[in-house]
PDB file of N, CA and C in Angstrom:
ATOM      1  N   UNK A   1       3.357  -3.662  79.068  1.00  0.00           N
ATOM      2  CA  UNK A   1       3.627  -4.237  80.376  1.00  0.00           C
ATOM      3  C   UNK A   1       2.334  -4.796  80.993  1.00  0.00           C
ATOM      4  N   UNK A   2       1.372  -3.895  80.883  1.00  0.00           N
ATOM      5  CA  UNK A   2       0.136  -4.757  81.325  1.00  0.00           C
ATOM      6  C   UNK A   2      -0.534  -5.720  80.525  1.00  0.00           C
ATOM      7  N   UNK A   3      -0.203  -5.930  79.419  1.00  0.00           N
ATOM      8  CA  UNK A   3      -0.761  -7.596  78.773  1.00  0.00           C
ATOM      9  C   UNK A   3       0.544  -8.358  79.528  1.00  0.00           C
ATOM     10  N   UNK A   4       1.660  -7.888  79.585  1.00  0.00           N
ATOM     11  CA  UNK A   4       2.473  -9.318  80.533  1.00  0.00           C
ATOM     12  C   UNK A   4       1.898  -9.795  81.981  1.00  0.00           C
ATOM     13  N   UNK A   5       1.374  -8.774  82.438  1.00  0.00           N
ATOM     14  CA  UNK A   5       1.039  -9.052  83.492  1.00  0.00           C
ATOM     15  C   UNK A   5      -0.427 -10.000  83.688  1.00  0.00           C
ATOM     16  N   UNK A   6      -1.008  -9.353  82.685  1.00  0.00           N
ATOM     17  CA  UNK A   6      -2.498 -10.425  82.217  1.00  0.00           C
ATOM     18  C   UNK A   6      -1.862 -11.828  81.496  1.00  0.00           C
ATOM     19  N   UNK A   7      -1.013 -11.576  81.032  1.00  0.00           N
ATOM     20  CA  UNK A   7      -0.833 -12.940  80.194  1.00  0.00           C
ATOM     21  C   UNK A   7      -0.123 -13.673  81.963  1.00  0.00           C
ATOM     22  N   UNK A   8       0.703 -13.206  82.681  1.00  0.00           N
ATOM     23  CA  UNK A   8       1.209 -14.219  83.727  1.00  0.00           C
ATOM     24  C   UNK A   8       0.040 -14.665  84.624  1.00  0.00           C
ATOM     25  N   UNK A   9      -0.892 -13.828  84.655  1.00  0.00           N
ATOM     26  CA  UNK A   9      -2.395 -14.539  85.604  1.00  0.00           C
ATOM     27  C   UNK A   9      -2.810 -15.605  84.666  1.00  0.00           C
ATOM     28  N   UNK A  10      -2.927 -15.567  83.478  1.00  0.00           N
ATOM     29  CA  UNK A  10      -3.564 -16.985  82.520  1.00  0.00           C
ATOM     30  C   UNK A  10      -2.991 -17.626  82.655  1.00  0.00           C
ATOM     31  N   UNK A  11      -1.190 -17.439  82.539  1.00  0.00           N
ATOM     32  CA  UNK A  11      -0.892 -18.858  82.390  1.00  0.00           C
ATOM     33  C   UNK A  11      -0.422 -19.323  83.949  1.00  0.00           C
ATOM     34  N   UNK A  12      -0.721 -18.720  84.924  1.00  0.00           N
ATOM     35  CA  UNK A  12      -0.826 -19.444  86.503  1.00  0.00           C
ATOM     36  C   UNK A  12      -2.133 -19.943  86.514  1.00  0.00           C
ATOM     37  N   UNK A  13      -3.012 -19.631  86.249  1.00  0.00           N
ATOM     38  CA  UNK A  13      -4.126 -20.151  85.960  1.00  0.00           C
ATOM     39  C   UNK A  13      -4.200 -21.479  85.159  1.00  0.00           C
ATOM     40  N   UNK A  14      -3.509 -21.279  84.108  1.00  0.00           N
ATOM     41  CA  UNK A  14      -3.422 -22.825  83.493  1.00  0.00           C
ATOM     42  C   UNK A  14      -2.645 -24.181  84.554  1.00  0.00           C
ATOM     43  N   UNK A  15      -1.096 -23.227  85.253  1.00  0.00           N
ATOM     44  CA  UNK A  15      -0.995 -24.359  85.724  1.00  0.00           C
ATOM     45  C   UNK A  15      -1.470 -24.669  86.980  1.00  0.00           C
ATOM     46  N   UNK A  16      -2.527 -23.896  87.625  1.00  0.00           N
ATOM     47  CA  UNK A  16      -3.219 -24.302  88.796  1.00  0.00           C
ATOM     48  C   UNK A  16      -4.149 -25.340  88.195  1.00  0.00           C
ATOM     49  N   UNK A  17      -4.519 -24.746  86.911  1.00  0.00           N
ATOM     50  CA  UNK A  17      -6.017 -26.038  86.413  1.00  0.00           C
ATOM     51  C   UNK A  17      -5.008 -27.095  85.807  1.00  0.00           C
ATOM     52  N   UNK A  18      -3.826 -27.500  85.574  1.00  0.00           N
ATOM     53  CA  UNK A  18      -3.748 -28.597  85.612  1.00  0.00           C
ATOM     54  C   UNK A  18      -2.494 -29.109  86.686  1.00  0.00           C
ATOM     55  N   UNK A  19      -2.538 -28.762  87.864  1.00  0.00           N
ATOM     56  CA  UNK A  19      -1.897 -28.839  88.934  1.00  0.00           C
ATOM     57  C   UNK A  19      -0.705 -29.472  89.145  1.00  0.00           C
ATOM     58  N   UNK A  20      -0.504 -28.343  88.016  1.00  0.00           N
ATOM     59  CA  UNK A  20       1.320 -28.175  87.806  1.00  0.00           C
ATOM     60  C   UNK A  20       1.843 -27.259  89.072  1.00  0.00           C
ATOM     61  N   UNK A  21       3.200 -27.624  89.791  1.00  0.00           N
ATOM     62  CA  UNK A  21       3.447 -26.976  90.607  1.00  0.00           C
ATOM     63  C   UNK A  21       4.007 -25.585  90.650  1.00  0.00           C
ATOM     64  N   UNK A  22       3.367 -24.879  91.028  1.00  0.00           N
ATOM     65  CA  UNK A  22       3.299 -23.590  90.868  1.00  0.00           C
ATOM     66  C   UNK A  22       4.842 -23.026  92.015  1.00  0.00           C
ATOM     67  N   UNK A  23       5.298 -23.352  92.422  1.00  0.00           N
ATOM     68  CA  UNK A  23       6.416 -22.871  93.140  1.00  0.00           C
ATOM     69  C   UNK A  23       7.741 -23.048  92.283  1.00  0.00           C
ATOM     70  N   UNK A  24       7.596 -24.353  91.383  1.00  0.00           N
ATOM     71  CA  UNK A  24       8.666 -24.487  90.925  1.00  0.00           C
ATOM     72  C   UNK A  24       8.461 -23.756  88.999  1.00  0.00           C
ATOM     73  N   UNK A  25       7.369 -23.510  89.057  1.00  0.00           N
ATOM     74  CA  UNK A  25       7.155 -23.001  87.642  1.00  0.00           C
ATOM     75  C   UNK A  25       7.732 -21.778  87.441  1.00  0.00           C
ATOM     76  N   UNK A  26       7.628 -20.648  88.550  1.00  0.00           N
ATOM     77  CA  UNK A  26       7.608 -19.414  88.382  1.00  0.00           C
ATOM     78  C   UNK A  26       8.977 -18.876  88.336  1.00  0.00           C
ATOM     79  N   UNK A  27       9.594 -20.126  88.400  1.00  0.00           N
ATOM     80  CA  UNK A  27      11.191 -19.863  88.487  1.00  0.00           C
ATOM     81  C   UNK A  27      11.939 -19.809  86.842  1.00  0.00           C
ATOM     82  N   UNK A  28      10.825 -20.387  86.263  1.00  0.00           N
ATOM     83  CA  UNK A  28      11.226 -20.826  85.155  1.00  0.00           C
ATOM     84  C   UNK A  28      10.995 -19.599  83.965  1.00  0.00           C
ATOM     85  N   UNK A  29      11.627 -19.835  82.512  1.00  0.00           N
ATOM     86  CA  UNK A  29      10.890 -18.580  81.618  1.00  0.00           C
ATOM     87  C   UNK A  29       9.600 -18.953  81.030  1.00  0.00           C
ATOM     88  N   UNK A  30       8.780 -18.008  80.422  1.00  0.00           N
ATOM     89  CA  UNK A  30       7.452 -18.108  80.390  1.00  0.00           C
ATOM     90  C   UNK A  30       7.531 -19.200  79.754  1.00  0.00           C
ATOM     91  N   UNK A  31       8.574 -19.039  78.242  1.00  0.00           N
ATOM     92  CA  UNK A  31       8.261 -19.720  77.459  1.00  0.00           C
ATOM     93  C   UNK A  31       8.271 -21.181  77.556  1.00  0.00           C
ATOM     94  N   UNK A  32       9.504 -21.528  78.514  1.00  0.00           N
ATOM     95  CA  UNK A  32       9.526 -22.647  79.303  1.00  0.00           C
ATOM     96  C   UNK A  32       8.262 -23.281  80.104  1.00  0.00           C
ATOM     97  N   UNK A  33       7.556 -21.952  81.064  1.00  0.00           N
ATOM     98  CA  UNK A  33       6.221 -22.486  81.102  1.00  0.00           C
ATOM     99  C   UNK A  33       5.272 -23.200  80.245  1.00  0.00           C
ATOM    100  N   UNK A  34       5.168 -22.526  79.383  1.00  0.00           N
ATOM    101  CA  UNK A  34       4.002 -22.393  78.248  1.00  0.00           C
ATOM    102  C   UNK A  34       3.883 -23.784  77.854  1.00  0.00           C
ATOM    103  N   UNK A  35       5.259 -24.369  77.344  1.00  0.00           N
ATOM    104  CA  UNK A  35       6.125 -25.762  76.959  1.00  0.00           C
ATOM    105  C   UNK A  35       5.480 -26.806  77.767  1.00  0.00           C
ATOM    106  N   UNK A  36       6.075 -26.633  78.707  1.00  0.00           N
ATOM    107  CA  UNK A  36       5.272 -27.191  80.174  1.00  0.00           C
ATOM    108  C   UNK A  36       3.890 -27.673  80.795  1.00  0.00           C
ATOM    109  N   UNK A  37       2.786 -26.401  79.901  1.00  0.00           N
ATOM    110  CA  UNK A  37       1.624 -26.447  80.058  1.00  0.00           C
ATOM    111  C   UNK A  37       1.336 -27.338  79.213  1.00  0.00           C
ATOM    112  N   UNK A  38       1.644 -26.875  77.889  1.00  0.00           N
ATOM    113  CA  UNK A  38       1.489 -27.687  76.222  1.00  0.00           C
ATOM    114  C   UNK A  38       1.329 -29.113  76.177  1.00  0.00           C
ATOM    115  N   UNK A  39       2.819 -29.515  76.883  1.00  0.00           N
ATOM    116  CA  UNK A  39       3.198 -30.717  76.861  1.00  0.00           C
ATOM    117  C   UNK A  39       2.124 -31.490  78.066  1.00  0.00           C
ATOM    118  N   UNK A  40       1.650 -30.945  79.213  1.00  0.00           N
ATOM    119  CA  UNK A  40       0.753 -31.775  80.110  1.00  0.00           C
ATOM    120  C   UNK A  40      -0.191 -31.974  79.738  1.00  0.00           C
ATOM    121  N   UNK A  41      -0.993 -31.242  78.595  1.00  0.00           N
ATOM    122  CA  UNK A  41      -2.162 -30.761  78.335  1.00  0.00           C
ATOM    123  C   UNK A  41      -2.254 -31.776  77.225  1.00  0.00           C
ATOM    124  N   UNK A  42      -0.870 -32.010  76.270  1.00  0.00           N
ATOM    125  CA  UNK A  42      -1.348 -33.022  75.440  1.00  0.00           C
ATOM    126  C   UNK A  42      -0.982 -34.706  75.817  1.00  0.00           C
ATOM    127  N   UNK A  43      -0.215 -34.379  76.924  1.00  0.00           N
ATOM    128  CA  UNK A  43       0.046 -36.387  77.548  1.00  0.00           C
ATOM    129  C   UNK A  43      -1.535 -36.332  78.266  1.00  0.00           C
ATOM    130  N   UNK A  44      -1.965 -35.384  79.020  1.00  0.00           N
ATOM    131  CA  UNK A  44      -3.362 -35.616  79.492  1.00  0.00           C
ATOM    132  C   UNK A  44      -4.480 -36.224  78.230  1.00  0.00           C
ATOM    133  N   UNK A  45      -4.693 -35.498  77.477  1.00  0.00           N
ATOM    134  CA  UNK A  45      -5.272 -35.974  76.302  1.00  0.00           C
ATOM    135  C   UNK A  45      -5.083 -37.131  75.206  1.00  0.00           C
ATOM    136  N   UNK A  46      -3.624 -37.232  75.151  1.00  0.00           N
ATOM    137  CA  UNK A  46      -3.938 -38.960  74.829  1.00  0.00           C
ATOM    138  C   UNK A  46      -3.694 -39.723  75.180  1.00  0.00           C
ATOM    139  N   UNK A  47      -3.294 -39.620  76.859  1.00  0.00           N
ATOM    140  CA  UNK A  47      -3.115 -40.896  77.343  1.00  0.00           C
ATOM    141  C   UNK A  47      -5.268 -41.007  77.629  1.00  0.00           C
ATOM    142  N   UNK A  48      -5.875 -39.906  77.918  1.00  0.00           N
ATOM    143  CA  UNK A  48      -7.191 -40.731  77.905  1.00  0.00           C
ATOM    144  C   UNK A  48      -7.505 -40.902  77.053  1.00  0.00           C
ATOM    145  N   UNK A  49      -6.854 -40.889  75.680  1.00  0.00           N
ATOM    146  CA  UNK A  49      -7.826 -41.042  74.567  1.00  0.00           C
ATOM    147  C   UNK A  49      -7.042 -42.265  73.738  1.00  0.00           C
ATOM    148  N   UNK A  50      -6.111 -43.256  74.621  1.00  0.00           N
ATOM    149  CA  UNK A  50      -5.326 -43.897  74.368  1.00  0.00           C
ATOM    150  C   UNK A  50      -4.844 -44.024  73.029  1.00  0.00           C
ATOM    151  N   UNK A  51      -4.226 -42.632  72.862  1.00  0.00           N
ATOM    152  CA  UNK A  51      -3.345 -42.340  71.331  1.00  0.00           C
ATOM    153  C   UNK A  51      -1.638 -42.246  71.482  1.00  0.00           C
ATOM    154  N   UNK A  52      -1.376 -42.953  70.828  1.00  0.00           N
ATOM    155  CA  UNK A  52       0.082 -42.691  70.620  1.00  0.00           C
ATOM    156  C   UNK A  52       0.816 -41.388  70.733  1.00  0.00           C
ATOM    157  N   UNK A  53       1.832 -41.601  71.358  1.00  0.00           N
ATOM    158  CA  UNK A  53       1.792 -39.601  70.851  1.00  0.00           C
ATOM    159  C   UNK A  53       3.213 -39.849  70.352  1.00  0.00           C
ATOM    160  N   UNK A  54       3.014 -38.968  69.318  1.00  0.00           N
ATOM    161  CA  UNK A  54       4.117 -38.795  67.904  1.00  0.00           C
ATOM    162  C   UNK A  54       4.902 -37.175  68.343  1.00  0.00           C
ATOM    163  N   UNK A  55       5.974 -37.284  69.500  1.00  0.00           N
ATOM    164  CA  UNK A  55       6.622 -36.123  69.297  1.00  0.00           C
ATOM    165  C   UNK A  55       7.152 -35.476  68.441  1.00  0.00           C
ATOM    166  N   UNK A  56       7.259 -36.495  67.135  1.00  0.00           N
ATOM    167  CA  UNK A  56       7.631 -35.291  66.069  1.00  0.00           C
ATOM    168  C   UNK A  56       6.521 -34.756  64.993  1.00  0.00           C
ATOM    169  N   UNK A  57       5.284 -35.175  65.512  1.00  0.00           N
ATOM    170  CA  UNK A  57       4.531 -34.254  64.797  1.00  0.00           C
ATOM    171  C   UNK A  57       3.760 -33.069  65.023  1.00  0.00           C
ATOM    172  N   UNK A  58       3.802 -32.262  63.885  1.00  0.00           N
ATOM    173  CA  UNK A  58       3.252 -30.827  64.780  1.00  0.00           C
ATOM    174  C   UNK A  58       2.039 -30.660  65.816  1.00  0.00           C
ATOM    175  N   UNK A  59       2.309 -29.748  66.317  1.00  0.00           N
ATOM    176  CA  UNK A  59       1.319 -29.934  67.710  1.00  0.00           C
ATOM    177  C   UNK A  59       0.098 -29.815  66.760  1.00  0.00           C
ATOM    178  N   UNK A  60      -0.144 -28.927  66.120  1.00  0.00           N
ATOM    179  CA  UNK A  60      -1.909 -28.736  65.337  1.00  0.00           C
ATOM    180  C   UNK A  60      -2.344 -30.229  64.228  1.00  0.00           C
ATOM    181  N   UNK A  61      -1.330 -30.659  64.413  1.00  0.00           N
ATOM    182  CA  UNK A  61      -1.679 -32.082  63.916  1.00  0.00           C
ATOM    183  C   UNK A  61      -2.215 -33.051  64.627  1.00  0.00           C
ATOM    184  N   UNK A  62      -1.507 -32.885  66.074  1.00  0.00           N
ATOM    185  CA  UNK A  62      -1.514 -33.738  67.174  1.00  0.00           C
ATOM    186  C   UNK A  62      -2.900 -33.392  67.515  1.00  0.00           C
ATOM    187  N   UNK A  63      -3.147 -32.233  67.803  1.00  0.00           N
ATOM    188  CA  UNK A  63      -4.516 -31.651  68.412  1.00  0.00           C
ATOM    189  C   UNK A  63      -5.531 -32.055  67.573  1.00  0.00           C
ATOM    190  N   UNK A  64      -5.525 -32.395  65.974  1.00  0.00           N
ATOM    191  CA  UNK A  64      -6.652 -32.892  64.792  1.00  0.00           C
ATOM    192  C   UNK A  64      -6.610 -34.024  65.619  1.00  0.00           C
ATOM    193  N   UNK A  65      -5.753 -34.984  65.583  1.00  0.00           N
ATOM    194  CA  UNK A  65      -5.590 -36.920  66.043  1.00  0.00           C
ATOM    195  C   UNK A  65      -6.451 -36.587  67.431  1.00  0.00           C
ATOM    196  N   UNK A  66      -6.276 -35.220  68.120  1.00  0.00           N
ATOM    197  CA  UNK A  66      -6.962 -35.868  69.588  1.00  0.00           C
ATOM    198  C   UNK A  66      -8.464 -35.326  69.126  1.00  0.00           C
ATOM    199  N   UNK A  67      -9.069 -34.406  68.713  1.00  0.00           N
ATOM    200  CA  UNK A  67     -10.000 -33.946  68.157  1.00  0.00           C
ATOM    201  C   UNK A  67     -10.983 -34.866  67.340  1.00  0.00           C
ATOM    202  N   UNK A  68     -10.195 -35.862  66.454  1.00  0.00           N
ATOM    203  CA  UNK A  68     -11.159 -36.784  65.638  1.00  0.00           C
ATOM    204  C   UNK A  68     -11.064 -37.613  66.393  1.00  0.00           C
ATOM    205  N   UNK A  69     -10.256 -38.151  67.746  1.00  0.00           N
ATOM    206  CA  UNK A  69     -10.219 -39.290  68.224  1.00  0.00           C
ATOM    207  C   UNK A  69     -11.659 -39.074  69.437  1.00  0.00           C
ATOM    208  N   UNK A  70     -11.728 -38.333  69.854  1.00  0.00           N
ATOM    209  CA  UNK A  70     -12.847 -37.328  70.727  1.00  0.00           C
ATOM    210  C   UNK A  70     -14.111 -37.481  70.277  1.00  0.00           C
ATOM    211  N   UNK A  71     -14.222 -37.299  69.088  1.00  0.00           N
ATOM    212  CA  UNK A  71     -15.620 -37.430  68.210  1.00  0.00           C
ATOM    213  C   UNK A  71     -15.847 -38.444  67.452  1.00  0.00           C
ATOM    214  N   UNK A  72     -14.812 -39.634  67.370  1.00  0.00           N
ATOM    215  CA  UNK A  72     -15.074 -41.226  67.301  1.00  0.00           C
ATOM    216  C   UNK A  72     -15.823 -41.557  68.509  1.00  0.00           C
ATOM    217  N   UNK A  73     -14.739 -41.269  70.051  1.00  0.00           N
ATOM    218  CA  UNK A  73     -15.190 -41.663  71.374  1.00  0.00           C
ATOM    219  C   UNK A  73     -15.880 -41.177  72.391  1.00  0.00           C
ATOM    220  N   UNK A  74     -16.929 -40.468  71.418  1.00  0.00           N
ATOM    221  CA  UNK A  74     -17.871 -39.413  72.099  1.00  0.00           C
ATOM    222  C   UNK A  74     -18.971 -40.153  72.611  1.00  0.00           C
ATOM    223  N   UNK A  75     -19.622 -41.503  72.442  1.00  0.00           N
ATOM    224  CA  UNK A  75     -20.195 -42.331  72.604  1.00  0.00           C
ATOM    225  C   UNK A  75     -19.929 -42.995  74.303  1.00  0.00           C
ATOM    226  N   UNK A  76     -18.454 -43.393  74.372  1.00  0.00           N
ATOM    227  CA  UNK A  76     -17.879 -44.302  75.231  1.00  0.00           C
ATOM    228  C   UNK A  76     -17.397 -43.613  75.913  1.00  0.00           C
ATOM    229  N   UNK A  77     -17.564 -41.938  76.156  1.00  0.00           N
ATOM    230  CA  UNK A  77     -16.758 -40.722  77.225  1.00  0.00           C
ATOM    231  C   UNK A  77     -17.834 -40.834  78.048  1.00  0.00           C
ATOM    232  N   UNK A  78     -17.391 -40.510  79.328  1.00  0.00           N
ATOM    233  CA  UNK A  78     -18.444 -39.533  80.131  1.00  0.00           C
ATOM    234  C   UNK A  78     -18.204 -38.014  79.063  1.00  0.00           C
ATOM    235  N   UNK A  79     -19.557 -36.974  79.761  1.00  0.00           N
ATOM    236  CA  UNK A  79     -19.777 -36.215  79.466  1.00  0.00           C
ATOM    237  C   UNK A  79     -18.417 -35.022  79.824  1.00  0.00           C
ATOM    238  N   UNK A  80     -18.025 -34.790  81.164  1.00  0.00           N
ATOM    239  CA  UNK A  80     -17.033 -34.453  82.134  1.00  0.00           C
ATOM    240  C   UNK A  80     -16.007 -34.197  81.073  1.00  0.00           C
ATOM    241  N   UNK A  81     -15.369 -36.037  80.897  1.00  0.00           N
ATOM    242  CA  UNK A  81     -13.683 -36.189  80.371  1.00  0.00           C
ATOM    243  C   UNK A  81     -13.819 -35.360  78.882  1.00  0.00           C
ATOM    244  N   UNK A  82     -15.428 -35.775  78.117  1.00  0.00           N
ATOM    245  CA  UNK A  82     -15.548 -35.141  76.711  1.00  0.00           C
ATOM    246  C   UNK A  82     -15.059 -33.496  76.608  1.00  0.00           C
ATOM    247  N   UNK A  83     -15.853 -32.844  77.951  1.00  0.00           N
ATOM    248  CA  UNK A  83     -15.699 -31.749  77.511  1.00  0.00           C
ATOM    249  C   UNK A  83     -14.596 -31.347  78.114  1.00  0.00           C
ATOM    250  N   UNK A  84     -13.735 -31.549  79.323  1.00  0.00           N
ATOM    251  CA  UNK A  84     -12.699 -31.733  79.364  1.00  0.00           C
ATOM    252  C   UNK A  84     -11.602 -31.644  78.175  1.00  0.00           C
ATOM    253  N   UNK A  85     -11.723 -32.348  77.387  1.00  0.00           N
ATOM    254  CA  UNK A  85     -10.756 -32.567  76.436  1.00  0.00           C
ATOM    255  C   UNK A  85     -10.904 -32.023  75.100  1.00  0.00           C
ATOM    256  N   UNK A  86     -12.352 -31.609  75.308  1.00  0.00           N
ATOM    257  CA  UNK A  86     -12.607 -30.382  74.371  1.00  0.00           C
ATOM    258  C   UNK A  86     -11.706 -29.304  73.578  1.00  0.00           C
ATOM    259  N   UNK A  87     -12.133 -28.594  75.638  1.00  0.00           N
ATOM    260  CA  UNK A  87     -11.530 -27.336  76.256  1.00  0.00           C
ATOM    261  C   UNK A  87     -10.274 -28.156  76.029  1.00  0.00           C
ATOM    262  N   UNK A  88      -9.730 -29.001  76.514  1.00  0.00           N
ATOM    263  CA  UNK A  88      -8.288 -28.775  76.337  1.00  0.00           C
ATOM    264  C   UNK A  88      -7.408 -28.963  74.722  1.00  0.00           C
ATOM    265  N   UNK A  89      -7.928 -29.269  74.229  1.00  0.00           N
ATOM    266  CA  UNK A  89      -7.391 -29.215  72.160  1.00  0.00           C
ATOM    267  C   UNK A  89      -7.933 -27.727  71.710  1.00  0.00           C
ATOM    268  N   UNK A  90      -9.314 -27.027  72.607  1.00  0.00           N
ATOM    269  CA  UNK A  90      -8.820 -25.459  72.244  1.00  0.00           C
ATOM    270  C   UNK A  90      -7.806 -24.923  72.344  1.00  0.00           C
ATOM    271  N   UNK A  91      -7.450 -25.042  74.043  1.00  0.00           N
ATOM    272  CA  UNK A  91      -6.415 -24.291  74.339  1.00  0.00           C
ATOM    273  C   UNK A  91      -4.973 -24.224  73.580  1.00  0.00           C
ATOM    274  N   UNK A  92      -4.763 -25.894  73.165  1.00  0.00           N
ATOM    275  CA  UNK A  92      -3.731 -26.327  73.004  1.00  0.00           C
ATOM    276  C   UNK A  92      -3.686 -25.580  71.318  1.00  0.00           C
ATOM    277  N   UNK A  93      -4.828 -25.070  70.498  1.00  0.00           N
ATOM    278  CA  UNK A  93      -4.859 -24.594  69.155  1.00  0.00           C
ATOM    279  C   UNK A  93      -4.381 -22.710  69.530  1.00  0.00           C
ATOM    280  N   UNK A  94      -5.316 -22.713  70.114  1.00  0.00           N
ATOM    281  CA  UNK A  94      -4.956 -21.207  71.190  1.00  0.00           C
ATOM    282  C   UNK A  94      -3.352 -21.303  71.317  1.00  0.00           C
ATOM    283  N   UNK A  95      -2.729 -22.018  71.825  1.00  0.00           N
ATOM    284  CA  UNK A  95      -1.119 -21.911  72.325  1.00  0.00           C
ATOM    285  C   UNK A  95      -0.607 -21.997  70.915  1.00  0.00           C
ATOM    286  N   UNK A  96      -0.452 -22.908  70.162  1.00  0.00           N
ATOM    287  CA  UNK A  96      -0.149 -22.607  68.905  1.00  0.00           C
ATOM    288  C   UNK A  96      -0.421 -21.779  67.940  1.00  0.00           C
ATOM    289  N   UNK A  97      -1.344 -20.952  67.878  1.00  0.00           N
ATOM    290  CA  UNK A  97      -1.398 -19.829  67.363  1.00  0.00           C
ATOM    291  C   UNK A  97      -0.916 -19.103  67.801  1.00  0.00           C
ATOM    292  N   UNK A  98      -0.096 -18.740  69.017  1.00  0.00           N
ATOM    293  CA  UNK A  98       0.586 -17.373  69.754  1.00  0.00           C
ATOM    294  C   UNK A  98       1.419 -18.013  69.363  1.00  0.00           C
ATOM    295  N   UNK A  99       2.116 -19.219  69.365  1.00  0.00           N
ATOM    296  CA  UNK A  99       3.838 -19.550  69.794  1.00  0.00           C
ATOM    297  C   UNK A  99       3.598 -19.287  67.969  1.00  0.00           C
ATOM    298  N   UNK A 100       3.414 -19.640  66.742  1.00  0.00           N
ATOM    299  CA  UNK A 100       3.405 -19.601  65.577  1.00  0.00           C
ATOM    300  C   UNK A 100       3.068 -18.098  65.357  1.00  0.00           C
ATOM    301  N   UNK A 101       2.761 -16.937  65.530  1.00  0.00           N
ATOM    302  CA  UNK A 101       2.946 -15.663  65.507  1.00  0.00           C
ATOM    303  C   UNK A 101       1.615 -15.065  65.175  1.00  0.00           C
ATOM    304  N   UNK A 102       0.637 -15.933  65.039  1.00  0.00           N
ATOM    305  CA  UNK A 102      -0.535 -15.694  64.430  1.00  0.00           C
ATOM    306  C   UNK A 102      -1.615 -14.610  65.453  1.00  0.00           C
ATOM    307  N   UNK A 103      -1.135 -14.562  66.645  1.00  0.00           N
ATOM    308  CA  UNK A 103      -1.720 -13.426  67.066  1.00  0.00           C
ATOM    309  C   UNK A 103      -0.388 -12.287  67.554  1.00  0.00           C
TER     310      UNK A 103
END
C-alpha cells in the first residue's frame, strides 16, 4: 500500500510537469493515467523533433527514433529543449519497463 501511495505522488508529479490537468486526471485509473502521461510525453517529443509519429510502433522503438533524432539535432537544439527531451525518452523507457513487467 505504501509504494501505491509513492507511486500516486510520481505520477501527479508527472502530470503537474507536463501540465496535464490534474482535476480531471484523478478521476481516471492509474493505468489510464500513465497512458495519458506516455502519450503527451511522446507528441511533446516529436512534434519538437519534427518526427512522424508511427502509432503502431512500439513505444521503445519510438523512444530509439526520438533518441537518435536528439543526437542528429543536438547541434540546432537549445541546450533547455535538448535536455528536456532527454529526460523525457528516459522516462518514457522507465514507463515501458514497468507497463512490460520488467520491474
Amino acid at each position: 500500500e505504501r509504494l501505491l501511495v509513492i507511486g500516486e505522488q510520481v505520477l501527479l508529479g508527472f502530470e503537474r510537469d507536463y501540465g496535464l490537468p490534474i482535476v480531471e486526471t484523478v478521476r481516471r485509473s492509474r493505468h489510464d493515467r500513465i497512458q495519458q502521461v506516455r502519450d503527451h510525453i511522446l507528441n511533446y517529443c516529436e512534434q519538437t523533433l519534427s518526427i512522424s509519429p508511427n502509432a503502431h510502433e512500439p513505444l521503445r522503438e519510438r523512444v530509439y527514433r526520438i533518441q537518435r533524432s536528439l543526437e542528429a539535432q543536438a547541434g540546432t537544439l537549445d541546450l533547455r529543449t535538448h535536455e528536456a527531451i532527454a529526460r523525457a525518452a528516459a522516462q518514457l523507457l522507465n514507463f515501458n519497463a514497468i507497463s512490460d513487467g520488467y520491474v
